[in-house]
CSV table of N, CA, C and O in Angstrom, one decimal:
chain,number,residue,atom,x,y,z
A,226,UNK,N,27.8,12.0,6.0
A,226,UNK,CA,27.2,10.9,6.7
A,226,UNK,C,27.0,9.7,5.8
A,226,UNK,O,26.2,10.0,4.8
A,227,UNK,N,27.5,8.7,5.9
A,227,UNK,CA,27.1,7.8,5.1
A,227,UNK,C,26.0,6.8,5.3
A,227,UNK,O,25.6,6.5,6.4
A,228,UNK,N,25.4,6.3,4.3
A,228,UNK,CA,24.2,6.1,4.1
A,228,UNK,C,23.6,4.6,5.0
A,228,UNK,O,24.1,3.5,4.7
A,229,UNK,N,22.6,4.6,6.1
A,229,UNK,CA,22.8,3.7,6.6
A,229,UNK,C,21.8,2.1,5.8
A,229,UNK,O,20.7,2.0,5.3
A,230,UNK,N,22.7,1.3,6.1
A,230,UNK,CA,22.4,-0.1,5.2
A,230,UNK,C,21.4,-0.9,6.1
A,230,UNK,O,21.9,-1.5,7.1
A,231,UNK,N,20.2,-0.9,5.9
A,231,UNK,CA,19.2,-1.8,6.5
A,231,UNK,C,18.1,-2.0,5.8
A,231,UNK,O,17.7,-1.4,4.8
A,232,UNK,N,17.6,-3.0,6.4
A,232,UNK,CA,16.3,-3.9,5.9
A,232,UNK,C,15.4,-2.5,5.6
A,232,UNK,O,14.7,-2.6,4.5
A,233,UNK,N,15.3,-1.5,6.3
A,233,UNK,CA,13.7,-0.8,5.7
A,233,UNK,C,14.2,0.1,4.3
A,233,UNK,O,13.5,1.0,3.9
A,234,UNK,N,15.0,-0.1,3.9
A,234,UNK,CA,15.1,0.2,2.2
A,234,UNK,C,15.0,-0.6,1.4
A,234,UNK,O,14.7,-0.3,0.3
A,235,UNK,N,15.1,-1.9,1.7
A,235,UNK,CA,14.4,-3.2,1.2
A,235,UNK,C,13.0,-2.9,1.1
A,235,UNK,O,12.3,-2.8,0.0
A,236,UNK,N,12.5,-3.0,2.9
A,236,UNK,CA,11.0,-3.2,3.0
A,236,UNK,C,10.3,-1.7,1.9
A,236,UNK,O,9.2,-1.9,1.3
A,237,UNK,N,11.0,-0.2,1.9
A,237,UNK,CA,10.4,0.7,1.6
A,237,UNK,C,10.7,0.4,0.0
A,237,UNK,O,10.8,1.4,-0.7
A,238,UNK,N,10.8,-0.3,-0.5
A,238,UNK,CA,11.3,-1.0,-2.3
A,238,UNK,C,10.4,-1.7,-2.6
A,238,UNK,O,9.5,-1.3,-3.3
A,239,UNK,N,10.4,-2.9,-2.2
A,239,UNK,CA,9.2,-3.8,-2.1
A,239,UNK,C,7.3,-3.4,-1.8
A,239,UNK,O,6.4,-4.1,-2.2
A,240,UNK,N,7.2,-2.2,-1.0
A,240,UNK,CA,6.3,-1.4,-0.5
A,240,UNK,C,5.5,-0.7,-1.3
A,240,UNK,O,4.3,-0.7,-1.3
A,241,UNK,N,6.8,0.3,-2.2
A,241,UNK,CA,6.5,0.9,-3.5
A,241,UNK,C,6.1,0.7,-4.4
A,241,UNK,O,5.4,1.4,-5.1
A,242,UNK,N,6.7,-0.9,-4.7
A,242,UNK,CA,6.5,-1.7,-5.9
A,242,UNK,C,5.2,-2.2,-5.9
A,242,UNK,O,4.6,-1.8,-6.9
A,243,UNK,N,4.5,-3.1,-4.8
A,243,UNK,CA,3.3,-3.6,-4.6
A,243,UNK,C,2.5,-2.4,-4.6
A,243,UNK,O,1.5,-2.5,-5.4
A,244,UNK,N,2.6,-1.3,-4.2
A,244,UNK,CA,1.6,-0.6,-4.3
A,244,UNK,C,0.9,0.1,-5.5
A,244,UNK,O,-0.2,0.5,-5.7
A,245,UNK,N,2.4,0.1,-6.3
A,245,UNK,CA,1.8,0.4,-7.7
A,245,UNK,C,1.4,-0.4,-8.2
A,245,UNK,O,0.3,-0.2,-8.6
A,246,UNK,N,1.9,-1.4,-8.4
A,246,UNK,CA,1.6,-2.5,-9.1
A,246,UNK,C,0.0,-2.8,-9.2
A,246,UNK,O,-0.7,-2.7,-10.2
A,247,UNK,N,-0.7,-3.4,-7.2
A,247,UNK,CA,-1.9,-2.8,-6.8
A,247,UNK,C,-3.0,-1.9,-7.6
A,247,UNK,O,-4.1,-2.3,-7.9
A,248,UNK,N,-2.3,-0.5,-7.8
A,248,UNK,CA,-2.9,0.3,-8.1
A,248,UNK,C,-3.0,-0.2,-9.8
A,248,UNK,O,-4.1,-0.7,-10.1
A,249,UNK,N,-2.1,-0.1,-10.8
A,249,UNK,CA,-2.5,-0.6,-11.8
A,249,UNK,C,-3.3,-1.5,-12.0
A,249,UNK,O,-4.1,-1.4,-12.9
A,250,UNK,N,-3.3,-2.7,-11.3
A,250,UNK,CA,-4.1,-4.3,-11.5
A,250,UNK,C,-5.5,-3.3,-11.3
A,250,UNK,O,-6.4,-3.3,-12.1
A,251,UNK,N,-5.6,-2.6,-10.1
A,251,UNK,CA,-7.2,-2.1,-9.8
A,251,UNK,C,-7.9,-1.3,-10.6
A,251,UNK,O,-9.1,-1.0,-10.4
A,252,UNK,N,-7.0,-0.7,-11.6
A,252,UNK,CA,-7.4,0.4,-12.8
A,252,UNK,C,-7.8,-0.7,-13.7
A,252,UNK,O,-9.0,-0.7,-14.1
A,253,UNK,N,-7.1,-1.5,-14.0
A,253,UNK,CA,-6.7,-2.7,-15.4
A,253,UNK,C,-8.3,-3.1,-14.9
A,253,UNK,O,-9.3,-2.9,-15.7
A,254,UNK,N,-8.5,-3.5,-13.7
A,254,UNK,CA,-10.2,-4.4,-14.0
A,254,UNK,C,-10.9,-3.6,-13.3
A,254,UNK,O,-11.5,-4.2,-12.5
A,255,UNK,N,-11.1,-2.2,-13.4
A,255,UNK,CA,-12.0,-0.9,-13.5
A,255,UNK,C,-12.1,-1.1,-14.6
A,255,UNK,O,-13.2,-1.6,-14.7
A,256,UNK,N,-11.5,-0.9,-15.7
A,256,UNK,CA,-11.0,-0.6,-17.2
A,256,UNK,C,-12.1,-1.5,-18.0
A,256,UNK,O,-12.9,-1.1,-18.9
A,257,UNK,N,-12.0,-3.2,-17.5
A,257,UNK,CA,-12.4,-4.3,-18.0
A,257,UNK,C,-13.5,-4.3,-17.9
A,257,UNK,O,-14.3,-4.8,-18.6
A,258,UNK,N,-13.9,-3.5,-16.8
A,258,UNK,CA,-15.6,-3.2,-16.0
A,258,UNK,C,-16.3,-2.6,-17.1
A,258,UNK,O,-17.4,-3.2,-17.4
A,259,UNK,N,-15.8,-1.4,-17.7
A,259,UNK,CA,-16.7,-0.7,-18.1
A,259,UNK,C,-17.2,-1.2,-19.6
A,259,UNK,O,-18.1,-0.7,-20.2
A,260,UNK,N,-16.6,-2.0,-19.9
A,260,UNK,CA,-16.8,-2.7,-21.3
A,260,UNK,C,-18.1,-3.1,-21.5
A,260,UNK,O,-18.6,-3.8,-20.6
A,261,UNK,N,-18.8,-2.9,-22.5
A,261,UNK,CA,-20.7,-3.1,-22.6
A,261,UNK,C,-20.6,-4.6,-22.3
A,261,UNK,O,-21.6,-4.8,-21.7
A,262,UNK,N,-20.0,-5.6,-22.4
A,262,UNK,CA,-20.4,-7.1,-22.8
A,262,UNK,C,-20.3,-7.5,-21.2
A,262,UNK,O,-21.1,-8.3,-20.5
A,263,UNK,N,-19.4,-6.9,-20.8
A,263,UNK,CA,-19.1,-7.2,-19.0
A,263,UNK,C,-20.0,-6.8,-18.2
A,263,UNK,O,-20.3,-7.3,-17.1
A,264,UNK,N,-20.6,-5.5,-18.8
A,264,UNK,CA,-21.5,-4.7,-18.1
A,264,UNK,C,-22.8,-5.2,-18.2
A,264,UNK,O,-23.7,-4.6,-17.6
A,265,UNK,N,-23.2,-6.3,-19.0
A,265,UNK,CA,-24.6,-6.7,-19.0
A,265,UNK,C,-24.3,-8.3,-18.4
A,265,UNK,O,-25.1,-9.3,-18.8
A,266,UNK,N,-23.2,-8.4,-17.6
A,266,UNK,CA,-23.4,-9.6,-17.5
A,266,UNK,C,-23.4,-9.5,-15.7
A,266,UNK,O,-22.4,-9.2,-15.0
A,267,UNK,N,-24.6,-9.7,-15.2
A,267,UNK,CA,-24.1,-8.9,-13.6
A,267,UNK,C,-23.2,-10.4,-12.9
A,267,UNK,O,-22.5,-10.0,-11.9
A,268,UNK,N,-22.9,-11.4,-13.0
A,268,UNK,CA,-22.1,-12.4,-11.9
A,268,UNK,C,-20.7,-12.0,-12.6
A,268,UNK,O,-19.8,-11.8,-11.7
A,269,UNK,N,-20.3,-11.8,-13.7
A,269,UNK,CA,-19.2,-11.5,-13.9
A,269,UNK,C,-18.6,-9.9,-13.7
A,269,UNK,O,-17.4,-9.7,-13.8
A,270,UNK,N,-19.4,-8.9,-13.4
A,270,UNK,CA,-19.3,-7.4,-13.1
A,270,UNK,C,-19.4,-7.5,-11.5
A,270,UNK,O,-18.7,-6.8,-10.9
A,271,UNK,N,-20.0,-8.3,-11.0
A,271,UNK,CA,-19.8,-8.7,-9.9
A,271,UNK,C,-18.3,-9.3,-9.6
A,271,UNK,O,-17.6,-8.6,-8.8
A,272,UNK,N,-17.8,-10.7,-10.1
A,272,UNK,CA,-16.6,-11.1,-9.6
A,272,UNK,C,-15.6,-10.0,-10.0
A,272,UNK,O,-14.8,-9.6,-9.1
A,273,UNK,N,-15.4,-9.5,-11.1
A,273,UNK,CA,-14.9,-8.2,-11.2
A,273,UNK,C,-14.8,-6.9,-10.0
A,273,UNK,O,-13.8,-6.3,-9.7
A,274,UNK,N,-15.6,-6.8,-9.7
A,274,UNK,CA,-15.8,-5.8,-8.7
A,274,UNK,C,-15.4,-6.2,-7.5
A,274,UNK,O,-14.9,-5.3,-6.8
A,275,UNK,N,-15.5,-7.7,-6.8
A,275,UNK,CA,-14.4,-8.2,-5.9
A,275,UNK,C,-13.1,-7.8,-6.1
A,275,UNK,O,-12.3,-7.4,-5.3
A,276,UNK,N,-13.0,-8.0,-7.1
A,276,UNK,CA,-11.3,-8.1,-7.5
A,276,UNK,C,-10.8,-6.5,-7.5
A,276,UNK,O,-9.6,-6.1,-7.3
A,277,UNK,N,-11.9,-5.7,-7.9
A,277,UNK,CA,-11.2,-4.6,-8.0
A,277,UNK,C,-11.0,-3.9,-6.5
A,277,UNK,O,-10.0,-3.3,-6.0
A,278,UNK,N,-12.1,-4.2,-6.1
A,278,UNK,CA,-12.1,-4.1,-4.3
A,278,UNK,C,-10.8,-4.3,-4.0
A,278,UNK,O,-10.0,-3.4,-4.0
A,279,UNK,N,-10.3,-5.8,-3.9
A,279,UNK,CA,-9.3,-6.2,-3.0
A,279,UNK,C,-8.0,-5.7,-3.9
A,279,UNK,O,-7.0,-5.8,-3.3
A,280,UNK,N,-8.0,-5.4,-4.6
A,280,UNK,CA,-6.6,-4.7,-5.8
A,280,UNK,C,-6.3,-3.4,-4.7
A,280,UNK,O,-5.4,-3.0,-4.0
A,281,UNK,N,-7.9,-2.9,-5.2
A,281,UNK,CA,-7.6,-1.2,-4.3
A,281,UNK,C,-7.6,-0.7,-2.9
A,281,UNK,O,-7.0,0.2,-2.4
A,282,UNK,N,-8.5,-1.8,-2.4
A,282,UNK,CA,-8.4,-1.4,-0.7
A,282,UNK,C,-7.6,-2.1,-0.1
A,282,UNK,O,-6.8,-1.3,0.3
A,283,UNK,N,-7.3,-3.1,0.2
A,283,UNK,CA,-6.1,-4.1,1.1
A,283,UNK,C,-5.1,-3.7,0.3
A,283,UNK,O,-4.1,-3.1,0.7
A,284,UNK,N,-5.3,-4.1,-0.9
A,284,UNK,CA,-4.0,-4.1,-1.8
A,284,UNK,C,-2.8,-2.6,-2.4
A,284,UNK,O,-1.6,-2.5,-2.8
A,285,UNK,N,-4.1,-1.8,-1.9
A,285,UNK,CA,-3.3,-0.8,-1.5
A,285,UNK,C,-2.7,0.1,0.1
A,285,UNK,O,-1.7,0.7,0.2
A,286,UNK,N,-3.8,0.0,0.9
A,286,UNK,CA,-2.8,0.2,2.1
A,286,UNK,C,-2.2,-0.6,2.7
A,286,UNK,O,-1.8,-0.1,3.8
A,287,UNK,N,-1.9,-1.8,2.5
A,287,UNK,CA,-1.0,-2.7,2.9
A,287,UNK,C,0.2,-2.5,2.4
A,287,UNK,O,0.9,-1.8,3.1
A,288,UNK,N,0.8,-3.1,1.3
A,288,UNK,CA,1.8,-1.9,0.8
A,288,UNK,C,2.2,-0.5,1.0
A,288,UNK,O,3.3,0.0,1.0
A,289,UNK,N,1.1,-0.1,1.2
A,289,UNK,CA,1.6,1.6,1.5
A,289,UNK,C,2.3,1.6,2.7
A,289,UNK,O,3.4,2.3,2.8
A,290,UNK,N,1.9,1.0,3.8
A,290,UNK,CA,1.8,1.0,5.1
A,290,UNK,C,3.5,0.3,5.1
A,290,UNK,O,4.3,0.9,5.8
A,291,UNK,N,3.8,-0.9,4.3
A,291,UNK,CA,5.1,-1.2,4.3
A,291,UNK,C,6.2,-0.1,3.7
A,291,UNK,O,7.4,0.0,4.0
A,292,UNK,N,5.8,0.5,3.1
A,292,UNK,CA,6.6,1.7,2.1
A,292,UNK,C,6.7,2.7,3.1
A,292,UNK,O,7.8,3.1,3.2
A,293,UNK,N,5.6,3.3,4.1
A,293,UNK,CA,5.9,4.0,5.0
A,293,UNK,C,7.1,3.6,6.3
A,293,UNK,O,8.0,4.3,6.7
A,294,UNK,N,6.7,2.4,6.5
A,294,UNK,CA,6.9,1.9,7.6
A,294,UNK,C,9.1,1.7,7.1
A,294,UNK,O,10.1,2.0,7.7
A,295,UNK,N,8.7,1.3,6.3
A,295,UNK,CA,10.5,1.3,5.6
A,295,UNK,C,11.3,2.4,5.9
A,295,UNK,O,12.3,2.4,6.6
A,296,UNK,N,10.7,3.7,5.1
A,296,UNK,CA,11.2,4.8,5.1
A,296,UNK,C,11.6,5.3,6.7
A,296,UNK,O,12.7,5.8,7.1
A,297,UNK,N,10.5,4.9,7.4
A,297,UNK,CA,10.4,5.6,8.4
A,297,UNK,C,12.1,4.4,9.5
A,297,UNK,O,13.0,4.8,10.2
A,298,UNK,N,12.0,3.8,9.3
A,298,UNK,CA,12.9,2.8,9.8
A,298,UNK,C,14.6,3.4,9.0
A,298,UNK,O,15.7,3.8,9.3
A,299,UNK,N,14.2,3.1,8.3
A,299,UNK,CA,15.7,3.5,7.6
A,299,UNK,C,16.1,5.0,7.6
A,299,UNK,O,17.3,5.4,7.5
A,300,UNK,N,14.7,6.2,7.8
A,300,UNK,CA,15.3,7.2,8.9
A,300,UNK,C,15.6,7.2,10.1
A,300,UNK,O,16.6,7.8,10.5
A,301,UNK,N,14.6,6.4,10.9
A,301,UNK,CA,15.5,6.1,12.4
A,301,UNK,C,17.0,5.7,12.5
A,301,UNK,O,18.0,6.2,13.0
A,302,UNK,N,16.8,5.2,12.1
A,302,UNK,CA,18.5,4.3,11.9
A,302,UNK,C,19.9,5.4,11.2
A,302,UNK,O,21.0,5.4,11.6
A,303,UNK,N,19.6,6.1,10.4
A,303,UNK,CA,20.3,7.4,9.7
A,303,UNK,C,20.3,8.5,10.5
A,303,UNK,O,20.5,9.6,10.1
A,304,UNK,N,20.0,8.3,11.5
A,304,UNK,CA,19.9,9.8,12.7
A,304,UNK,C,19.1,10.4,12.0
A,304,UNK,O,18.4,10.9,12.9
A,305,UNK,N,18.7,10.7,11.0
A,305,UNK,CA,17.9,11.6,10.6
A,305,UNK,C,16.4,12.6,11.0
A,305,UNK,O,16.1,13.7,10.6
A,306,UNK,N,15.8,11.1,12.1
A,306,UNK,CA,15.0,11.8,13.0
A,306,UNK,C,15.3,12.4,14.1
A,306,UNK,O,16.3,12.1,14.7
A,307,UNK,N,14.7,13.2,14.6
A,307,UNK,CA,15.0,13.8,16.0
A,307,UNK,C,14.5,12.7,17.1
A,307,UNK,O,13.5,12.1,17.0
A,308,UNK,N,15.2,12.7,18.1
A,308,UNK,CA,15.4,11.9,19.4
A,308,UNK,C,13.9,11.0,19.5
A,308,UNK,O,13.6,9.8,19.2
A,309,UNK,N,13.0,12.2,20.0
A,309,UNK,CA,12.0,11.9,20.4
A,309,UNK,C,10.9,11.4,19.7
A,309,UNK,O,9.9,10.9,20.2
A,310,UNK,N,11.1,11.5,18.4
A,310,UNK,CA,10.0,11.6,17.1
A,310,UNK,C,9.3,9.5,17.2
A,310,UNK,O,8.2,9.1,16.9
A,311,UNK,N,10.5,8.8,17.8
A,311,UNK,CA,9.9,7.5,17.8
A,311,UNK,C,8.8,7.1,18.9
A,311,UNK,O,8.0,6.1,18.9
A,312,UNK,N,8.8,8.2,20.1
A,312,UNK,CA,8.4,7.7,21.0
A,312,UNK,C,6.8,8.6,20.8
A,312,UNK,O,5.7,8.2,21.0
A,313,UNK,N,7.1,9.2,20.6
A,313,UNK,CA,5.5,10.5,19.8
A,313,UNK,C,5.2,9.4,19.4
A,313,UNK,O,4.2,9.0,20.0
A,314,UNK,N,5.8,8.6,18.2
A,314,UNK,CA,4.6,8.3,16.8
A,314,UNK,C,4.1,6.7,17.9
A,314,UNK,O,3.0,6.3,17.4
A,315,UNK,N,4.6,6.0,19.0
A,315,UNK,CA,3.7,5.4,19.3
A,315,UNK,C,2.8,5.9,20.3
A,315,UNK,O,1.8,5.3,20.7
A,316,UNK,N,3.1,7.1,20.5
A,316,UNK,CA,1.8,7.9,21.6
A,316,UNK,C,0.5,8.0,20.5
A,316,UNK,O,-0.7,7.8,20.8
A,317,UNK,N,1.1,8.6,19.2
A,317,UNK,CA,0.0,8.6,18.7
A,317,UNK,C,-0.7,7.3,18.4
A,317,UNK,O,-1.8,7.1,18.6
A,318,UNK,N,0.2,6.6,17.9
A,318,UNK,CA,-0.1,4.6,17.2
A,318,UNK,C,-1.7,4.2,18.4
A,318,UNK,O,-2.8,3.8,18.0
A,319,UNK,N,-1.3,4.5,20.0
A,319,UNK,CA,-1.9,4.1,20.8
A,319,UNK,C,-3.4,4.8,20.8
A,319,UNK,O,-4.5,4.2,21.0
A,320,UNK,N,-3.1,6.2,20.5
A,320,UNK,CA,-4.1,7.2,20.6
A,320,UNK,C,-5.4,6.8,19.7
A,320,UNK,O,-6.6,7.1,20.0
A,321,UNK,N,-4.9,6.1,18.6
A,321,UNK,CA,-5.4,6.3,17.2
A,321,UNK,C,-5.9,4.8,17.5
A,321,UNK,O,-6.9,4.4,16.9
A,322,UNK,N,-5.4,4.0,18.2
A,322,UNK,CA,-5.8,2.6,18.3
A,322,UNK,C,-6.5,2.5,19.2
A,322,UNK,O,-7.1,1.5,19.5
């Protein structure tokens, strides 16, 4: 079977990437956090701690969500899923929403 050519191996590439990336930036100013000079300074351990937030929480299931969402696309399209598997995952999409 040859390999099918579409956009969600793009989107599941780009997905991957941000989300590590994500994840390192959110370690990198964890990291910067725990430093004594940062740590006695509370507005700057504070703007830090925004930043680490949005690195780790948006910044990582957003990405993730595209890395899923790719893979899962570029299986649709490769036959690879079974028939019915697209119409389940919005039964559940709806359930869960």
């Amino acid at each position: 079977m040859a390999p099918a050519v579409v956009a969600g191996s793009s989107i599941a590439l780009f997905g991957g990437f941000a989300t590590s990336w994500n994840m390192i930036a959110s370690a990198c100013v964890l990291w910067a956090m725990a430093g004594a000079a940062i740590a006695q300074n509370p507005v700057l351990t504070q703007a830090l701690y925004y930043l680490q937030f949005a690195f780790g929480s948006p910044g990582f299931s957003v990405p993730m969500g595209l890395l899923i969402a790719g893979i899962s696309v570029s299986a649709l399209f490769a036959k690879i899923l079974p028939d019915g598997s697209l119409s389940s995952a919005f039964c559940w999409l709806s359930a869960a929403r």
